[in-house]
Coordinates of C-alpha atoms and ligand atoms in Angstrom, one line a residue:
M1 CA 65.3 -4.5 67.9
I2 CA 64.3 -5.7 64.5
K3 CA 67.0 -8.1 63.5
K4 CA 65.6 -10.0 60.5
C5 CA 64.8 -8.8 57.0
L6 CA 62.8 -11.0 54.6
F7 CA 63.5 -10.7 50.8
P8 CA 60.7 -12.4 48.7
A9 CA 62.7 -13.1 45.6
A10 CA 60.9 -15.9 43.9
G11 CA 58.9 -14.0 41.3
Y12 CA 59.3 -14.6 37.6
G13 CA 60.2 -11.0 36.7
T14 CA 58.2 -11.2 33.5
R15 CA 58.4 -7.5 32.8
F16 CA 62.1 -8.0 32.2
L17 CA 62.0 -10.9 29.8
P18 CA 64.1 -12.2 28.1
A19 CA 66.8 -10.9 30.5
T20 CA 65.1 -12.8 33.4
K21 CA 64.5 -16.0 31.6
S22 CA 67.4 -17.7 33.4
M23 CA 68.8 -14.8 35.5
P24 CA 66.9 -13.7 38.7
K25 CA 65.6 -10.2 38.5
E26 CA 67.2 -9.5 41.9
M27 CA 70.6 -10.2 40.4
M28 CA 70.4 -7.6 37.7
P29 CA 73.2 -5.2 38.2
V30 CA 72.6 -1.5 38.9
V31 CA 76.0 -0.2 37.9
N32 CA 78.3 -2.9 39.4
K33 CA 76.1 -4.3 42.2
P34 CA 73.1 -6.6 42.0
L35 CA 69.8 -5.1 43.0
I36 CA 69.4 -7.4 46.1
E37 CA 72.7 -6.2 47.5
Y38 CA 71.3 -2.6 47.7
G39 CA 68.5 -4.0 49.7
V40 CA 70.8 -5.9 52.0
D41 CA 72.9 -2.7 52.5
E42 CA 69.8 -0.9 53.5
A43 CA 68.8 -3.6 56.0
I44 CA 72.3 -3.6 57.6
Q45 CA 72.2 0.2 57.9
A46 CA 68.9 -0.3 59.8
G47 CA 70.6 -2.6 62.3
M48 CA 69.6 -6.0 60.9
D49 CA 71.9 -9.0 60.7
G50 CA 69.6 -11.8 59.6
M51 CA 68.8 -11.8 55.9
C52 CA 66.1 -14.4 55.1
I53 CA 65.6 -14.9 51.4
V54 CA 62.7 -16.6 49.7
T55 CA 63.9 -18.0 46.4
G56 CA 62.5 -20.2 43.7
R57 CA 63.6 -22.3 40.8
G58 CA 66.5 -20.8 38.8
K59 CA 67.6 -18.5 41.6
H60 CA 70.8 -20.2 42.6
S61 CA 72.9 -17.2 41.7
I62 CA 71.4 -15.3 44.7
M63 CA 72.8 -17.9 47.1
D64 CA 76.1 -18.0 45.3
H65 CA 76.4 -14.2 45.5
F66 CA 76.3 -14.3 49.3
D67 CA 78.8 -17.1 49.5
I68 CA 82.6 -17.4 49.1
N69 CA 83.9 -18.1 45.6
Y70 CA 87.3 -19.7 46.5
E71 CA 88.6 -19.9 42.9
L72 CA 87.9 -16.2 42.2
E73 CA 89.3 -15.2 45.7
H74 CA 92.5 -17.2 44.9
Q75 CA 92.8 -15.6 41.4
I76 CA 92.6 -12.0 42.5
Q77 CA 94.4 -12.4 45.9
G78 CA 97.0 -9.6 46.3
S79 CA 95.9 -7.7 43.2
N80 CA 94.2 -4.3 43.1
K81 CA 90.9 -6.0 42.1
E82 CA 90.6 -7.4 45.6
A83 CA 89.2 -4.0 46.8
L84 CA 86.2 -4.6 44.6
L85 CA 85.1 -7.5 46.8
G86 CA 85.5 -5.4 50.0
D87 CA 81.8 -4.5 50.5
I88 CA 80.5 -8.0 49.9
R89 CA 83.1 -9.5 52.2
E90 CA 82.0 -7.1 54.9
I91 CA 78.4 -8.1 54.3
M92 CA 79.2 -11.8 54.6
K93 CA 81.2 -11.2 57.8
S94 CA 78.5 -9.2 59.6
T95 CA 75.3 -11.0 58.5
N96 CA 73.8 -14.4 58.4
F97 CA 71.9 -15.5 55.3
T98 CA 69.1 -18.2 55.3
F99 CA 67.2 -19.4 52.3
I100 CA 63.9 -21.1 51.7
R101 CA 62.2 -22.0 48.4
Q102 CA 58.7 -21.0 47.4
R103 CA 57.7 -24.0 45.3
E104 CA 54.7 -22.4 43.6
M105 CA 54.5 -18.7 42.8
K106 CA 51.2 -18.0 44.6
G107 CA 51.8 -14.3 45.2
L108 CA 53.6 -11.9 47.5
G109 CA 51.5 -12.9 50.6
H110 CA 52.3 -16.5 50.0
A111 CA 56.0 -15.7 49.6
I112 CA 56.0 -13.9 52.9
L113 CA 54.2 -16.8 54.6
T114 CA 56.9 -19.1 53.1
G115 CA 59.5 -17.1 55.0
K116 CA 57.7 -17.8 58.4
E117 CA 60.1 -20.5 59.4
L118 CA 63.1 -18.3 58.8
V119 CA 61.7 -15.3 60.6
G120 CA 60.1 -16.9 63.6
D121 CA 57.8 -15.2 66.1
E122 CA 59.2 -11.6 66.0
P123 CA 58.6 -8.4 64.1
F124 CA 60.6 -8.3 60.9
A125 CA 61.3 -6.1 57.8
V126 CA 60.4 -7.0 54.2
V127 CA 62.3 -5.6 51.3
L128 CA 61.2 -6.1 47.7
A129 CA 64.6 -5.8 46.0
D130 CA 63.3 -4.6 42.7
D131 CA 62.2 -1.4 44.5
L132 CA 65.5 0.4 44.9
C133 CA 65.3 3.1 47.6
V134 CA 68.0 5.7 48.3
N135 CA 68.3 8.4 50.8
P136 CA 71.7 9.7 51.6
D137 CA 71.1 10.7 55.2
E138 CA 69.0 7.8 56.4
G139 CA 67.8 4.7 54.5
V140 CA 64.1 4.0 54.3
L141 CA 64.2 0.9 56.5
S142 CA 66.1 2.9 59.2
Q143 CA 63.3 5.6 59.1
M144 CA 60.7 2.8 59.5
V145 CA 62.5 1.1 62.3
K146 CA 62.5 4.4 64.3
L147 CA 58.8 4.6 63.8
F148 CA 58.3 1.0 64.8
K149 CA 60.1 1.7 68.1
Q150 CA 57.5 4.4 68.8
F151 CA 54.3 2.7 67.6
R152 CA 55.0 -1.0 67.8
C153 CA 52.7 -2.0 64.9
T154 CA 52.9 -2.9 61.2
I155 CA 54.2 -0.1 59.0
V156 CA 54.0 0.0 55.2
A157 CA 56.0 2.5 53.1
V158 CA 53.9 4.6 50.7
Q159 CA 54.6 7.1 48.0
E160 CA 52.4 9.5 46.1
V161 CA 51.9 8.2 42.6
P162 CA 50.4 9.9 39.6
K163 CA 46.8 9.0 38.8
E164 CA 47.7 7.2 35.6
D165 CA 50.0 4.8 37.4
I166 CA 48.1 4.2 40.6
H167 CA 46.3 1.1 39.2
K168 CA 49.6 -0.8 39.3
Y169 CA 49.9 -0.7 43.1
G170 CA 48.3 -1.5 46.4
V171 CA 46.7 1.8 47.5
I172 CA 45.8 2.9 51.0
S173 CA 43.5 5.5 52.6
G174 CA 43.7 6.6 56.2
E175 CA 43.8 9.4 58.6
M176 CA 47.0 11.5 58.9
I177 CA 48.2 11.2 62.5
K178 CA 51.3 13.2 62.1
D179 CA 53.5 14.5 59.3
D180 CA 53.8 11.8 56.6
L181 CA 52.2 9.1 58.8
Y182 CA 48.7 7.7 58.3
R183 CA 46.6 5.2 60.2
V184 CA 45.3 2.9 57.5
D185 CA 41.5 2.4 57.3
D186 CA 41.3 0.9 53.8
M187 CA 43.6 -0.8 51.2
V188 CA 42.9 -1.9 47.7
E189 CA 45.2 -4.0 45.5
K190 CA 45.5 -2.6 41.9
P191 CA 42.3 -0.5 42.0
K192 CA 40.3 0.0 38.8
P193 CA 40.5 3.5 37.5
G194 CA 38.2 5.8 39.4
T195 CA 38.0 3.5 42.5
E196 CA 41.4 4.3 44.0
P197 CA 41.0 5.4 47.7
S198 CA 43.9 7.9 47.4
N199 CA 47.2 8.5 45.5
L200 CA 49.3 6.8 48.2
A201 CA 50.8 3.6 46.8
I202 CA 52.4 0.9 48.9
I203 CA 56.0 0.3 47.8
G204 CA 58.4 -2.5 48.6
R205 CA 59.3 -1.8 52.2
Y206 CA 57.4 -3.1 55.2
I207 CA 57.8 -3.7 58.9
L208 CA 55.5 -6.5 59.9
T209 CA 54.4 -7.9 63.2
P210 CA 54.3 -11.7 63.3
D211 CA 50.6 -12.0 63.7
I212 CA 50.6 -11.3 59.9
F213 CA 51.4 -15.0 59.3
D214 CA 48.1 -16.2 60.8
L215 CA 46.3 -13.5 58.8
I216 CA 47.9 -14.6 55.6
E217 CA 47.0 -18.2 56.3
Q218 CA 43.4 -17.1 56.6
T219 CA 43.5 -15.2 53.4
E220 CA 41.9 -16.7 50.3
P221 CA 43.5 -16.1 46.9
G222 CA 42.5 -12.7 45.6
L223 CA 43.3 -10.6 42.5
G224 CA 44.9 -12.8 39.8
G225 CA 44.4 -15.9 41.9
E226 CA 47.4 -14.8 44.1
I227 CA 47.5 -14.5 47.9
Q228 CA 47.7 -10.8 48.3
I229 CA 49.6 -9.3 51.2
T230 CA 47.3 -6.2 51.0
D231 CA 44.3 -8.5 51.9
A232 CA 46.1 -9.7 55.0
L233 CA 47.2 -6.2 55.9
L234 CA 43.7 -4.9 55.6
K235 CA 42.5 -7.5 58.1
Q236 CA 45.3 -6.4 60.4
A237 CA 44.4 -2.7 60.0
K238 CA 40.7 -3.5 60.8
A239 CA 41.6 -5.6 63.9
G240 CA 44.3 -3.4 65.3
C241 CA 46.6 -0.9 63.7
V242 CA 48.6 -0.6 60.5
L243 CA 50.5 2.6 59.7
A244 CA 51.5 4.0 56.3
Y245 CA 54.6 6.1 56.2
K246 CA 55.4 8.5 53.4
F247 CA 59.2 8.0 53.4
K248 CA 62.0 10.4 52.8
G249 CA 64.1 9.5 49.8
K250 CA 63.9 8.3 46.2
R251 CA 62.5 5.1 44.9
F252 CA 63.1 3.4 41.6
D253 CA 60.9 0.7 40.2
C254 CA 63.6 -1.6 38.9
G255 CA 61.0 -4.2 37.9
S256 CA 60.3 -1.9 34.9
V257 CA 62.8 -1.1 32.2
E258 CA 62.3 2.7 32.6
G259 CA 62.8 2.6 36.4
Y260 CA 65.8 0.4 36.1
I261 CA 67.5 2.8 33.6
E262 CA 66.7 5.7 35.9
A263 CA 68.2 3.9 38.9
T264 CA 71.3 3.0 36.9
N265 CA 71.9 6.6 35.8
Y266 CA 71.2 7.9 39.4
C267 CA 73.5 5.4 41.1
Y268 CA 76.2 5.9 38.5
E269 CA 76.2 9.7 39.1
H270 CA 75.5 9.9 42.8
M271 CA 77.1 6.7 44.2
Y272 CA 79.6 5.1 41.9
K273 CA 81.2 8.2 40.3
A274 CA 81.2 10.0 43.7
N275 CA 82.9 7.0 45.4
T276 CA 85.5 6.6 42.6
K277 CA 86.3 10.3 42.9
K278 CA 86.7 10.0 46.7
V279 CA 89.0 6.9 46.3
E280 CA 91.1 8.9 43.7
L281 CA 91.3 11.9 46.1
D282 CA 92.3 9.7 49.0
K283 CA 95.0 8.0 46.9
H284 CA 96.3 11.4 45.9
S285 CA 96.5 12.8 49.4
T286 CA 98.2 9.6 50.7
R287 CA 100.8 9.9 47.9
K288 CA 101.3 13.6 48.7
S289 CA 101.8 12.9 52.5
S290 CA 104.2 10.0 52.0
Ligands
LIG1 P1 56.1 -8.6 41.3 O1 54.7 -8.3 41.4 O2 57.1 -7.6 41.0 O3 56.3 -9.9 40.4 O4 56.5 -9.2 42.8 P2 57.5 -10.5 39.6 O5 57.2 -11.8 39.2 O6 58.8 -10.4 40.5 O7 57.7 -9.5 38.4 P3 56.8 -9.3 37.1 O8 55.7 -8.4 37.5 O9 56.4 -10.6 36.5 O10 57.7 -8.6 36.1 C1 56.8 -8.4 43.8 C2 57.9 -9.1 44.7 O11 57.3 -10.3 45.2 C3 58.1 -11.4 44.9 C4 58.9 -11.0 43.7 O12 60.1 -11.7 43.6 C5 59.1 -9.5 43.9 O13 60.2 -9.3 44.7 N1 57.2 -12.6 44.7 C6 56.1 -12.4 43.9 C7 57.5 -13.8 45.2 O14 58.6 -14.0 45.8 N2 56.7 -14.8 45.0 C8 55.5 -14.7 44.3 O15 54.8 -15.7 44.2 C9 55.2 -13.4 43.8

């Protein structure tokens, strides 16, 4: 039902300088896969096939990654290296990528508004690729799509965050309407210590209804002179309904060095190594049976 996923990927990634001086943060590899591909996998798992990417200057490699590289394909054709391109080939077969450029970095709200032309007039998902979310049974976006089918309104993913870190996030408060689900009544972007409405921080997964675009258009620049998505979401919550969902799974803040290292270790142990072992076992059993 939700077919499109928007990836705002125009930010400067200053926390990762100098690595992000000429390389997009979204292309930083976690083990052997760029961050944005994890987000695309999650969107596909949730049933989406339209990936809409908001890029900026110096972000060409994102477009190249989701395109054919004829020279490389030719070089490795027929070799055992071809298998390494299996996943990305599948992605390119099953999904459509569209791109638009955000010319001025005026904040996440503005980046989402820039994606309006790609998304159109339908509910859509948003993934901030630097938040890497994993849940072996069901991805976070899949969990949110299920809720959307039931409630048909905007849903933001939230996570409990320790007091000393809460000032880095958009923070919600609201009434719990069922396990792990809140009806939002307030939202503050990066609250000053002592003013935070709860310990529930918004992380980089959203399902948005398309009326959000008008609300962003009516939103004046807020904190840091940026157009904040939280300001538009608060208007939406006051006028109708916004839900906050405490998702099942792990989330790594790959926009920070610590989070990125944690994600790398986790993905190496639980995904890469586990997969390699499975491939080895499969090979072994095929050899035995032949
Ligand atoms: P961040 O707040 O993480 O900013 O943006 P950033 O520039 O990427 O990173 P730092 O803080 O300087 O290290 C959250 C998401 O919103 C996108 C970013 O690409 C990231 O995915 N974004 C932010 C835009 O696309 N455009 C903007 O103007 C701002």
